[in-house]
mmCIF file with all atom_site columns, C-alpha atoms and ligand atoms in Angstrom:
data_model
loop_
_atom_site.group_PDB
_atom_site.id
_atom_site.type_symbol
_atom_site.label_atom_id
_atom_site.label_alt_id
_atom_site.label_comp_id
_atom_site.label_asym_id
_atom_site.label_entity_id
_atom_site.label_seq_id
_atom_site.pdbx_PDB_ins_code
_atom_site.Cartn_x
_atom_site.Cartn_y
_atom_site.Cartn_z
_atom_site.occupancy
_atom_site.B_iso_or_equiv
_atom_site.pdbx_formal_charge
_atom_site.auth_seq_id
_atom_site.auth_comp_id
_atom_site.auth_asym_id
_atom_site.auth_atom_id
_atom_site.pdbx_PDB_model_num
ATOM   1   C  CA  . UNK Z 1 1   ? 0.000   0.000   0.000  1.00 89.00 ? 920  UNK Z CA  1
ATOM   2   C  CA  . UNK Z 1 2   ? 0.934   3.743   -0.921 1.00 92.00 ? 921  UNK Z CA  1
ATOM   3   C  CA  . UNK Z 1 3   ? 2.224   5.538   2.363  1.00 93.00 ? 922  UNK Z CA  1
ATOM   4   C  CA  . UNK Z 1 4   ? -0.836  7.982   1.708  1.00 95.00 ? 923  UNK Z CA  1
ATOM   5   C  CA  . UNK Z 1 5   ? -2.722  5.559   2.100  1.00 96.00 ? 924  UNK Z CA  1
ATOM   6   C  CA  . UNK Z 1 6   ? -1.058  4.040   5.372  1.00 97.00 ? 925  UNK Z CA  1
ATOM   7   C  CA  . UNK Z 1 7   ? -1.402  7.652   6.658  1.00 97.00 ? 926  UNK Z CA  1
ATOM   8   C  CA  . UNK Z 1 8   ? -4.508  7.302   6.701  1.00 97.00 ? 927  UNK Z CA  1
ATOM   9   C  CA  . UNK Z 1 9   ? -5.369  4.231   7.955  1.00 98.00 ? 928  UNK Z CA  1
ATOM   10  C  CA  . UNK Z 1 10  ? -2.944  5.350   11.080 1.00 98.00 ? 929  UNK Z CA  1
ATOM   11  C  CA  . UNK Z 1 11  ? -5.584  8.234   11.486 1.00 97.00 ? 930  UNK Z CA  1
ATOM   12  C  CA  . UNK Z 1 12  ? -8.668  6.313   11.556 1.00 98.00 ? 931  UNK Z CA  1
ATOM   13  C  CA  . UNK Z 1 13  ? -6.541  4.575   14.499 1.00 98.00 ? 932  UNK Z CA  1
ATOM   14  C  CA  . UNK Z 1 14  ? -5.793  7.298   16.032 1.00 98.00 ? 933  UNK Z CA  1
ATOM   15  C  CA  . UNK Z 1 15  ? -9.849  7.693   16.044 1.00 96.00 ? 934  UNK Z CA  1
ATOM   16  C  CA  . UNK Z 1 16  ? -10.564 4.756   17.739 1.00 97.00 ? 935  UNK Z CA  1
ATOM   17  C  CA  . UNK Z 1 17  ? -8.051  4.741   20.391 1.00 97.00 ? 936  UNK Z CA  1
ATOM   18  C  CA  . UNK Z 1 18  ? -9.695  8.888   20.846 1.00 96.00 ? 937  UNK Z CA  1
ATOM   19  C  CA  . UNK Z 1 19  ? -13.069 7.787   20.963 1.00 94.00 ? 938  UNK Z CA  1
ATOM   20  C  CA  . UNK Z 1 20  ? -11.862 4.480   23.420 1.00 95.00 ? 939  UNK Z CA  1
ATOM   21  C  CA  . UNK Z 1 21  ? -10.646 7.693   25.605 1.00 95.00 ? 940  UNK Z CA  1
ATOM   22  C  CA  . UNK Z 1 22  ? -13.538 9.599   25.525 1.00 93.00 ? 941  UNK Z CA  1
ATOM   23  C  CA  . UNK Z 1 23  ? -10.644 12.589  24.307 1.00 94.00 ? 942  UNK Z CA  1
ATOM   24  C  CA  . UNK Z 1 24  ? -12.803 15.973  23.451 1.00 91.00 ? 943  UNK Z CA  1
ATOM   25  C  CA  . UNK Z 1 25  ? -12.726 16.114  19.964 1.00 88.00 ? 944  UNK Z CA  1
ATOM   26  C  CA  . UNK Z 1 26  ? -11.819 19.620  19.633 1.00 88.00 ? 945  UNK Z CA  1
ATOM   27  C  CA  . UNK Z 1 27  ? -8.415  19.623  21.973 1.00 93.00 ? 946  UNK Z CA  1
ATOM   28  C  CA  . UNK Z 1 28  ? -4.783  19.516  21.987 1.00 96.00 ? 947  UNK Z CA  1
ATOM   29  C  CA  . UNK Z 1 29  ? -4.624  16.008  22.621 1.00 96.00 ? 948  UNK Z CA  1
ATOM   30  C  CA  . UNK Z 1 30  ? -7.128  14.816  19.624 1.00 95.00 ? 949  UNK Z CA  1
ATOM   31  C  CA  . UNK Z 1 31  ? -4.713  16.944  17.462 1.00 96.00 ? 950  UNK Z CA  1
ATOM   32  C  CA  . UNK Z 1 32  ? -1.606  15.393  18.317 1.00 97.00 ? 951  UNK Z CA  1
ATOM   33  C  CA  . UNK Z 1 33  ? -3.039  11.762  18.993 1.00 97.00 ? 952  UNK Z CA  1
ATOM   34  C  CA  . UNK Z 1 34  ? -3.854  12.484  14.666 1.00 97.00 ? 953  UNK Z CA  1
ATOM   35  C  CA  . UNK Z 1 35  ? -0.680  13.484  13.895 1.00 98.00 ? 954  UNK Z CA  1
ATOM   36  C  CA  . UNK Z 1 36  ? 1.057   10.871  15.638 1.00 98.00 ? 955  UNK Z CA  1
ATOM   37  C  CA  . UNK Z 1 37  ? -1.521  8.231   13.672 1.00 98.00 ? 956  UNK Z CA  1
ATOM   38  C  CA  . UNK Z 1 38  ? -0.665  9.797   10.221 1.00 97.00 ? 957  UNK Z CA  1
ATOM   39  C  CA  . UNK Z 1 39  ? 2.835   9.296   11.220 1.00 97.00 ? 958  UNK Z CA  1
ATOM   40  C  CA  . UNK Z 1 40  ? 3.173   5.900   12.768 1.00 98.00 ? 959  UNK Z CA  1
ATOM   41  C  CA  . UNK Z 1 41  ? 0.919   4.277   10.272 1.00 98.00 ? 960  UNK Z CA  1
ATOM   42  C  CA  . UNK Z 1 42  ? 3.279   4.733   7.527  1.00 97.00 ? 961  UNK Z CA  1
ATOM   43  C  CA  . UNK Z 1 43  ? 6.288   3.840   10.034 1.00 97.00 ? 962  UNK Z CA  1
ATOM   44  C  CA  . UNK Z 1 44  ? 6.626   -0.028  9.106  1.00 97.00 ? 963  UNK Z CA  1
ATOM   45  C  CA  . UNK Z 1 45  ? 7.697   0.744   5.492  1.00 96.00 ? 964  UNK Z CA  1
ATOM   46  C  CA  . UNK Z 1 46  ? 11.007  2.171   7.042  1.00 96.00 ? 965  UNK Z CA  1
ATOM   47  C  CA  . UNK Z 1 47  ? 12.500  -1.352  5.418  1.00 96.00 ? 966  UNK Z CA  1
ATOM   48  C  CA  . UNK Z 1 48  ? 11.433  -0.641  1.796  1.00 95.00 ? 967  UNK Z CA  1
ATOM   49  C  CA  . UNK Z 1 49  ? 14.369  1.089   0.292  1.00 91.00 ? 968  UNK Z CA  1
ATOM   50  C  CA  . UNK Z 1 50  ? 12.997  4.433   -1.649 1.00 92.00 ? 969  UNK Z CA  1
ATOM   51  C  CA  . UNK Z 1 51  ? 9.913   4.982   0.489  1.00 93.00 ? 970  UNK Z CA  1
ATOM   52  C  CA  . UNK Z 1 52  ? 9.352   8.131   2.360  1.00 94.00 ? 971  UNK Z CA  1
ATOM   53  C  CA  . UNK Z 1 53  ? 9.937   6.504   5.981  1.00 95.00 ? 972  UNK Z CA  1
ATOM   54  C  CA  . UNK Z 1 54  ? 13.103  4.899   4.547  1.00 95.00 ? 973  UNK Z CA  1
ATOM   55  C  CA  . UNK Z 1 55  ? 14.560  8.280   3.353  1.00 95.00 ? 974  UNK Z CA  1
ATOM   56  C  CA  . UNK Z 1 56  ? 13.258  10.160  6.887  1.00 94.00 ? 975  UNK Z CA  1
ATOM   57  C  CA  . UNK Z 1 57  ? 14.983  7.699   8.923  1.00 94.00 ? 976  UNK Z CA  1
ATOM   58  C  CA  . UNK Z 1 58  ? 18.004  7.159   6.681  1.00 93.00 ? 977  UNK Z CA  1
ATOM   59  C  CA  . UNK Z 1 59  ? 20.685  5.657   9.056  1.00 92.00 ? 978  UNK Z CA  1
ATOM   60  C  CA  . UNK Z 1 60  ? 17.852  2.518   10.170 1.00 93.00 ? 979  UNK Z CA  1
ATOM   61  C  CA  . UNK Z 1 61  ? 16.679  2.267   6.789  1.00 95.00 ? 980  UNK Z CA  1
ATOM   62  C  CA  . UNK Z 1 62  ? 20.520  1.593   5.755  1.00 94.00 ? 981  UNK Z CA  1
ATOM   63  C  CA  . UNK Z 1 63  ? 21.335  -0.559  9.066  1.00 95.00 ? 982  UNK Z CA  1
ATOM   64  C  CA  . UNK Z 1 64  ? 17.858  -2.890  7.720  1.00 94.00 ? 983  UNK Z CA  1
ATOM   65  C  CA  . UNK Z 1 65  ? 19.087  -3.428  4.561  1.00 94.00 ? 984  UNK Z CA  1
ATOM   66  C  CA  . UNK Z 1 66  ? 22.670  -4.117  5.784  1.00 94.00 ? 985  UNK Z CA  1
ATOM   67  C  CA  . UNK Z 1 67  ? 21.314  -6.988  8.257  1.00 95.00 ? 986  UNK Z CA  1
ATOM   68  C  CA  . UNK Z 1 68  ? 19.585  -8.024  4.840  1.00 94.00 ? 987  UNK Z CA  1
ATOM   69  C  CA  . UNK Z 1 69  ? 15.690  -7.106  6.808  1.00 94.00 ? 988  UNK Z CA  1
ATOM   70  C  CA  . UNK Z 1 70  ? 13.450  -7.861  3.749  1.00 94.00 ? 989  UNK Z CA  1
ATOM   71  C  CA  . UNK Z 1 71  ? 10.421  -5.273  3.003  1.00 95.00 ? 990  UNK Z CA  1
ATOM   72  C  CA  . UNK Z 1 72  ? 7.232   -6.857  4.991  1.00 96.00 ? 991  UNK Z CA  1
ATOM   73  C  CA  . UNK Z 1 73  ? 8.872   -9.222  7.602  1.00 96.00 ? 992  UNK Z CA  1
ATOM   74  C  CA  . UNK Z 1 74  ? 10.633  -7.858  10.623 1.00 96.00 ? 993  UNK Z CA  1
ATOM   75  C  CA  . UNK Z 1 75  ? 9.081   -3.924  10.665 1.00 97.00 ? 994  UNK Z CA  1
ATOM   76  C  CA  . UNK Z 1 76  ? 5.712   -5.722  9.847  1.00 97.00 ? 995  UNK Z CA  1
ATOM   77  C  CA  . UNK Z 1 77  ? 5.782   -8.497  12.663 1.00 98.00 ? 996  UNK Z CA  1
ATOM   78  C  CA  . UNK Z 1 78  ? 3.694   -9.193  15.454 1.00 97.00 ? 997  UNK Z CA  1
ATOM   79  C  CA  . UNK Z 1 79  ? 6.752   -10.023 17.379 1.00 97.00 ? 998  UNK Z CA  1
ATOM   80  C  CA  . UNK Z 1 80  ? 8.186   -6.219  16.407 1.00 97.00 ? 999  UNK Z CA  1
ATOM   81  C  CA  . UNK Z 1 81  ? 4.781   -4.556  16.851 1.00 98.00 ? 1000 UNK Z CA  1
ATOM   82  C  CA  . UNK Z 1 82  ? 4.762   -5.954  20.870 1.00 98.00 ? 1001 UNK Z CA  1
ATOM   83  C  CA  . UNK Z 1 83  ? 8.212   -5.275  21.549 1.00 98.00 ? 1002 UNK Z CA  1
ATOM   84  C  CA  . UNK Z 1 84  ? 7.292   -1.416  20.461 1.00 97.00 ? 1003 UNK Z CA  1
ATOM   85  C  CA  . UNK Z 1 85  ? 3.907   -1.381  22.307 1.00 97.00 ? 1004 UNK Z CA  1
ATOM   86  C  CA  . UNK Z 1 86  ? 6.595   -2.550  25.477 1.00 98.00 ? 1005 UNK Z CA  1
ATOM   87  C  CA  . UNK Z 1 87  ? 8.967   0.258   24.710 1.00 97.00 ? 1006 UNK Z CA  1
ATOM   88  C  CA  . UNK Z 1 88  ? 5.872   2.951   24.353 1.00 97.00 ? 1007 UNK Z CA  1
ATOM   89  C  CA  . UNK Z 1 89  ? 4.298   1.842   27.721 1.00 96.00 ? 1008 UNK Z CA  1
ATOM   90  C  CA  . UNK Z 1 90  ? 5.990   4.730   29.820 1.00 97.00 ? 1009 UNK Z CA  1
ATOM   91  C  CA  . UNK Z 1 91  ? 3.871   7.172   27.733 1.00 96.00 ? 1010 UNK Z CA  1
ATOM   92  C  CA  . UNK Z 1 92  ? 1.172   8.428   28.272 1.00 96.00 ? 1011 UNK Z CA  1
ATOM   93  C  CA  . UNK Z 1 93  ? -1.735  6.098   27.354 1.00 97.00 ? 1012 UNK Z CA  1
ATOM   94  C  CA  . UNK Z 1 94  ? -3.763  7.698   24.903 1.00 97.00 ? 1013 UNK Z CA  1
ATOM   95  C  CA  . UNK Z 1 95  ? -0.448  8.642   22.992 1.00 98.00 ? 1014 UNK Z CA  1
ATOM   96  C  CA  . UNK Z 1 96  ? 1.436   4.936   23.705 1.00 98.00 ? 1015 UNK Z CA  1
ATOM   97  C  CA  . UNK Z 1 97  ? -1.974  3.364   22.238 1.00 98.00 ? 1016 UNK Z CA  1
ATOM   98  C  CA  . UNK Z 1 98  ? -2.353  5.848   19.419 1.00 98.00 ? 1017 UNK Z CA  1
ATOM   99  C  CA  . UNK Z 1 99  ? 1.048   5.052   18.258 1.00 98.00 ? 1018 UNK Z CA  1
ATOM   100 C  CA  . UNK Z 1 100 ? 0.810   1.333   18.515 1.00 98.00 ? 1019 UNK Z CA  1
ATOM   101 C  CA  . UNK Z 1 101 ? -2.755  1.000   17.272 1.00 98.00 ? 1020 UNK Z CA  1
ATOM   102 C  CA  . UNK Z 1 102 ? -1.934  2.891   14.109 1.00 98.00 ? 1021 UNK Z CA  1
ATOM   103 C  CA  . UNK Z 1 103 ? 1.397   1.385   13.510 1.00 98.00 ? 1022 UNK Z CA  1
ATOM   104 C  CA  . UNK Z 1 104 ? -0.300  -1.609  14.214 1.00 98.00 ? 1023 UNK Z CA  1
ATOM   105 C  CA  . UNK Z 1 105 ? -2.853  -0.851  11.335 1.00 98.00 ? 1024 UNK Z CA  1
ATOM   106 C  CA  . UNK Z 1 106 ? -0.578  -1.043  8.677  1.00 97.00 ? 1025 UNK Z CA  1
ATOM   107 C  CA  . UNK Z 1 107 ? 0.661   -4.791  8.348  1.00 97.00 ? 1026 UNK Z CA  1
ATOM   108 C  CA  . UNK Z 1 108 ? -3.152  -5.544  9.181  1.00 97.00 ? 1027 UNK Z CA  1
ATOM   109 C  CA  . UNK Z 1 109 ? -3.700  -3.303  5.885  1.00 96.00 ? 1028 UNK Z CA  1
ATOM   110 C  CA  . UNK Z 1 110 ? -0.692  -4.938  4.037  1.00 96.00 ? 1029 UNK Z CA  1
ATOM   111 C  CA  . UNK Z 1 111 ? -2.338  -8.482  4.472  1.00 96.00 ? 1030 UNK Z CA  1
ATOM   112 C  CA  . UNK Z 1 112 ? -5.457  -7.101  1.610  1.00 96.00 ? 1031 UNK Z CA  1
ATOM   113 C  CA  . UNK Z 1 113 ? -1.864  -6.735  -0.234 1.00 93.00 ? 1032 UNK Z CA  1
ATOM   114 C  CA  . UNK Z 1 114 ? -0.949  -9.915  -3.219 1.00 90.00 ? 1033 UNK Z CA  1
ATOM   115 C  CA  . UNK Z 1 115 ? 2.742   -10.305 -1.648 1.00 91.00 ? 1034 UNK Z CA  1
ATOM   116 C  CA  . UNK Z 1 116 ? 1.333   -10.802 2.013  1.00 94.00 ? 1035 UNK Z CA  1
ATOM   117 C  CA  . UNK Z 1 117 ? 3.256   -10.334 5.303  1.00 97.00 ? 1036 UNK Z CA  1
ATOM   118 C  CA  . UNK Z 1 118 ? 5.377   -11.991 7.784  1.00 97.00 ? 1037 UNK Z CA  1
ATOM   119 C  CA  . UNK Z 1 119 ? 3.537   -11.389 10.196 1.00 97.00 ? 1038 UNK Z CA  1
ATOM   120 C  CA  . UNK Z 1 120 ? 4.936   -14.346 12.899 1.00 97.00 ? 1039 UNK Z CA  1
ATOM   121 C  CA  . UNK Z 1 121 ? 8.928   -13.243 11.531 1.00 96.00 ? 1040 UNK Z CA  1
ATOM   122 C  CA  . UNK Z 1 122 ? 11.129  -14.958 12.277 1.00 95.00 ? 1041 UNK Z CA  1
ATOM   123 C  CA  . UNK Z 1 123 ? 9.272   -17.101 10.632 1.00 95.00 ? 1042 UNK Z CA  1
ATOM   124 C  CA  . UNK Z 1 124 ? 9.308   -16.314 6.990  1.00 93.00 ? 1043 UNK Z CA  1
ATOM   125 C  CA  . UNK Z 1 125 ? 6.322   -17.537 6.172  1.00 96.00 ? 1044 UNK Z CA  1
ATOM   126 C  CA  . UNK Z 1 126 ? 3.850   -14.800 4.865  1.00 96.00 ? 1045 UNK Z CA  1
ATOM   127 C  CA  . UNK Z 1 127 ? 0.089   -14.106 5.258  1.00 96.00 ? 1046 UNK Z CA  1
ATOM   128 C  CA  . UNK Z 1 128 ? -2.195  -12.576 2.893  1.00 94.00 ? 1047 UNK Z CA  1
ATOM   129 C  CA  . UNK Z 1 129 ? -6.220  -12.356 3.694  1.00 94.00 ? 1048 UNK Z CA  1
ATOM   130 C  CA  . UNK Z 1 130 ? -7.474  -12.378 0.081  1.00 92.00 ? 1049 UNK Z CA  1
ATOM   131 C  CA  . UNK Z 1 131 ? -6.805  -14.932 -2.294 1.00 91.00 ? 1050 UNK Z CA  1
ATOM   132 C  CA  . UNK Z 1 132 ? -4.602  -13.344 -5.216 1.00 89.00 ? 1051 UNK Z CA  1
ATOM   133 C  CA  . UNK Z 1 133 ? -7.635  -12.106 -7.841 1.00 89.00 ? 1052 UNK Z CA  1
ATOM   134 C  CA  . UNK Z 1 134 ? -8.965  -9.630  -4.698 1.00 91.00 ? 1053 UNK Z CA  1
ATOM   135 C  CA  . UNK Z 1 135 ? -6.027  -9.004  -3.630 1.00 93.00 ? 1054 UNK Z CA  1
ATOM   136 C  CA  . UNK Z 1 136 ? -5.141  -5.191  -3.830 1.00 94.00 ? 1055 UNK Z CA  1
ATOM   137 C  CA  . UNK Z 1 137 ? -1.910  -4.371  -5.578 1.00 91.00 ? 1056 UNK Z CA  1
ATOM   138 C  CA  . UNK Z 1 138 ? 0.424   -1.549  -4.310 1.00 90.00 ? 1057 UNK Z CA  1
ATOM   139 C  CA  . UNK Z 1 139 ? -0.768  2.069   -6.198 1.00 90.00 ? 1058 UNK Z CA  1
ATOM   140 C  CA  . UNK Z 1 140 ? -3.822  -0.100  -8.180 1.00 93.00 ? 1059 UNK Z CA  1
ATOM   141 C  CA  . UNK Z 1 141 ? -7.286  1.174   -9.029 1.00 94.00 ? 1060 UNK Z CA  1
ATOM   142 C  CA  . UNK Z 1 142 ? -8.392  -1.351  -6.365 1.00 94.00 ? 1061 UNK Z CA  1
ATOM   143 C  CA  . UNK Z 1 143 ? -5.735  0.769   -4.056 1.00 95.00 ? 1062 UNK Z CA  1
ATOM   144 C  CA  . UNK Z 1 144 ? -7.588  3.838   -4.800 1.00 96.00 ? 1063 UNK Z CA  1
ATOM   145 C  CA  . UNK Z 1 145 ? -11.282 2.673   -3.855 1.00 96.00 ? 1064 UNK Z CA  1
ATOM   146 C  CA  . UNK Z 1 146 ? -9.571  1.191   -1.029 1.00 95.00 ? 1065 UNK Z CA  1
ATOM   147 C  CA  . UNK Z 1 147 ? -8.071  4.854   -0.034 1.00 96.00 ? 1066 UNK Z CA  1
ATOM   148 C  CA  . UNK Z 1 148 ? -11.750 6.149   -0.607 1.00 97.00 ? 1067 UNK Z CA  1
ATOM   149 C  CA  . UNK Z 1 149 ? -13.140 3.503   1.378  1.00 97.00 ? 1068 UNK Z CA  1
ATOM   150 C  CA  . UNK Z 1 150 ? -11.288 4.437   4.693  1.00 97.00 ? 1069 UNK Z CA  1
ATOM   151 C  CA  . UNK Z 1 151 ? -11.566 8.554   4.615  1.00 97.00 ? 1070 UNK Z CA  1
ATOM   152 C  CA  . UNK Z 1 152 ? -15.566 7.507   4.543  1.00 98.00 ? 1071 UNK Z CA  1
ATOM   153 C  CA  . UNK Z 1 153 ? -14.475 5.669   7.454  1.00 97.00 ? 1072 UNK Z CA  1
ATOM   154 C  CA  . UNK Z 1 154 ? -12.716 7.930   9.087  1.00 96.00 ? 1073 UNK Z CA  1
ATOM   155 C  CA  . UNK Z 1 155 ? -15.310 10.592  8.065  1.00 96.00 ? 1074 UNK Z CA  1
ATOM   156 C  CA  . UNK Z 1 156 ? -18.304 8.760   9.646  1.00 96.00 ? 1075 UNK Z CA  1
ATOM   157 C  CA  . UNK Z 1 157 ? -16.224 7.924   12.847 1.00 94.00 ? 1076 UNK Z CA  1
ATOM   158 C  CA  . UNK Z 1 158 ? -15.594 11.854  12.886 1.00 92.00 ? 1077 UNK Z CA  1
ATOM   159 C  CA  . UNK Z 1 159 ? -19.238 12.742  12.986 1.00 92.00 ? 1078 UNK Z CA  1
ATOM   160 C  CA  . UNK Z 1 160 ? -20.317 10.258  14.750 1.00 90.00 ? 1079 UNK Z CA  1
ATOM   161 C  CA  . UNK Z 1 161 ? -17.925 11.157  17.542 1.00 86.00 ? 1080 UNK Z CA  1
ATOM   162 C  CA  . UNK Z 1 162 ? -19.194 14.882  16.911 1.00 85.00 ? 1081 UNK Z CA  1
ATOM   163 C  CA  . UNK Z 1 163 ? -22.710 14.009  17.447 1.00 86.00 ? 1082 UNK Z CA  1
ATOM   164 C  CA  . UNK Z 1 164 ? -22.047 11.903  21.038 1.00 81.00 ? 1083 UNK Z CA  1
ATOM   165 C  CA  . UNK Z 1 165 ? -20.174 14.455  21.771 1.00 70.00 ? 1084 UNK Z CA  1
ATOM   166 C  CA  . UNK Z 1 166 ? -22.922 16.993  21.201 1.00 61.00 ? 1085 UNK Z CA  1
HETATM 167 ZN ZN1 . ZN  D 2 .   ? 4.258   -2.126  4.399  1.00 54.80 ? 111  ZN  D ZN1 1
#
């Protein structure tokens, strides 16, 4: 998936985890629980040489690819997503959730992808949720309504937050 696209699916996290919190929608806290959401959903693609995370974090990236880390195993594991969720536990809660809940999101998102994950690394073996003719390919058409799909998501959480809120 695009990391526009992973962005996004780190903010309708980000809802959840506000909403679980019973955050004030219009507050400090809802705006930086987003921002940290748009950024941590993207996060995992760090081990994809040329993507944006890759270039932001340029020493990692490099030290990945030099202990030959493939793209959608370790950054994408369960085993990697706990041991972060372990290291964030000192924060705050709503932010320590919002971080792991949207980074989280995005090998749950990769597994609609054809190559699938490894999502139990070390174990190589990878998972994918839809068999390969549904499966959506990396900047596809089927990407696209995909990308549509969750700002209506996000949207209707967003109002219907608003309106319990109200
Ligand atoms: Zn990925």
């Amino acid at each position: 998936m695009l990391q526009r696209t992973h962005g996004l699916a780190g903010v309708v996290a980000a809802e959840l985890v506000l909403q679980h919190f019973q955050v004030p929608i219009w507050s400090w806290e809802t705006a930086g629980a987003v921002l940290l959401g748009c950024f941590a959903g993207p996060l995992a693609d760090i081990d994809k040489p040329g993507s944006v995370m890759a270039k932001l974090f340029f020493p990692l990236s490099a030290l990945l690819k030099l202990l030959r880390i493939h793209h959608r195993t370790m950054t994408h594991s369960i085993l990697f997503t706990a041991l972060i969720a372990a290291a964030l536990s000192p924060l705050p809660p709503l932010y320590g959730w919002t971080f792991v809940w949207a980074y989280a999101s995005h090998p749950l998102i990769d597994l609609l992808n054809e190559q699938g994950v490894a999502l139990l690394w070390p174990i190589r073996r990878k998972f994918r949720l839809l068999p390969k003719f549904l499966a959506i390919d990396t900047g596809s058409k089927a990407e696209d309504a995909f990308h549509i799909a969750l700002v209506c998501i996000g949207v209707w959480l967003l109002v219907r937050y608003a309106m319990a809120a109200g």
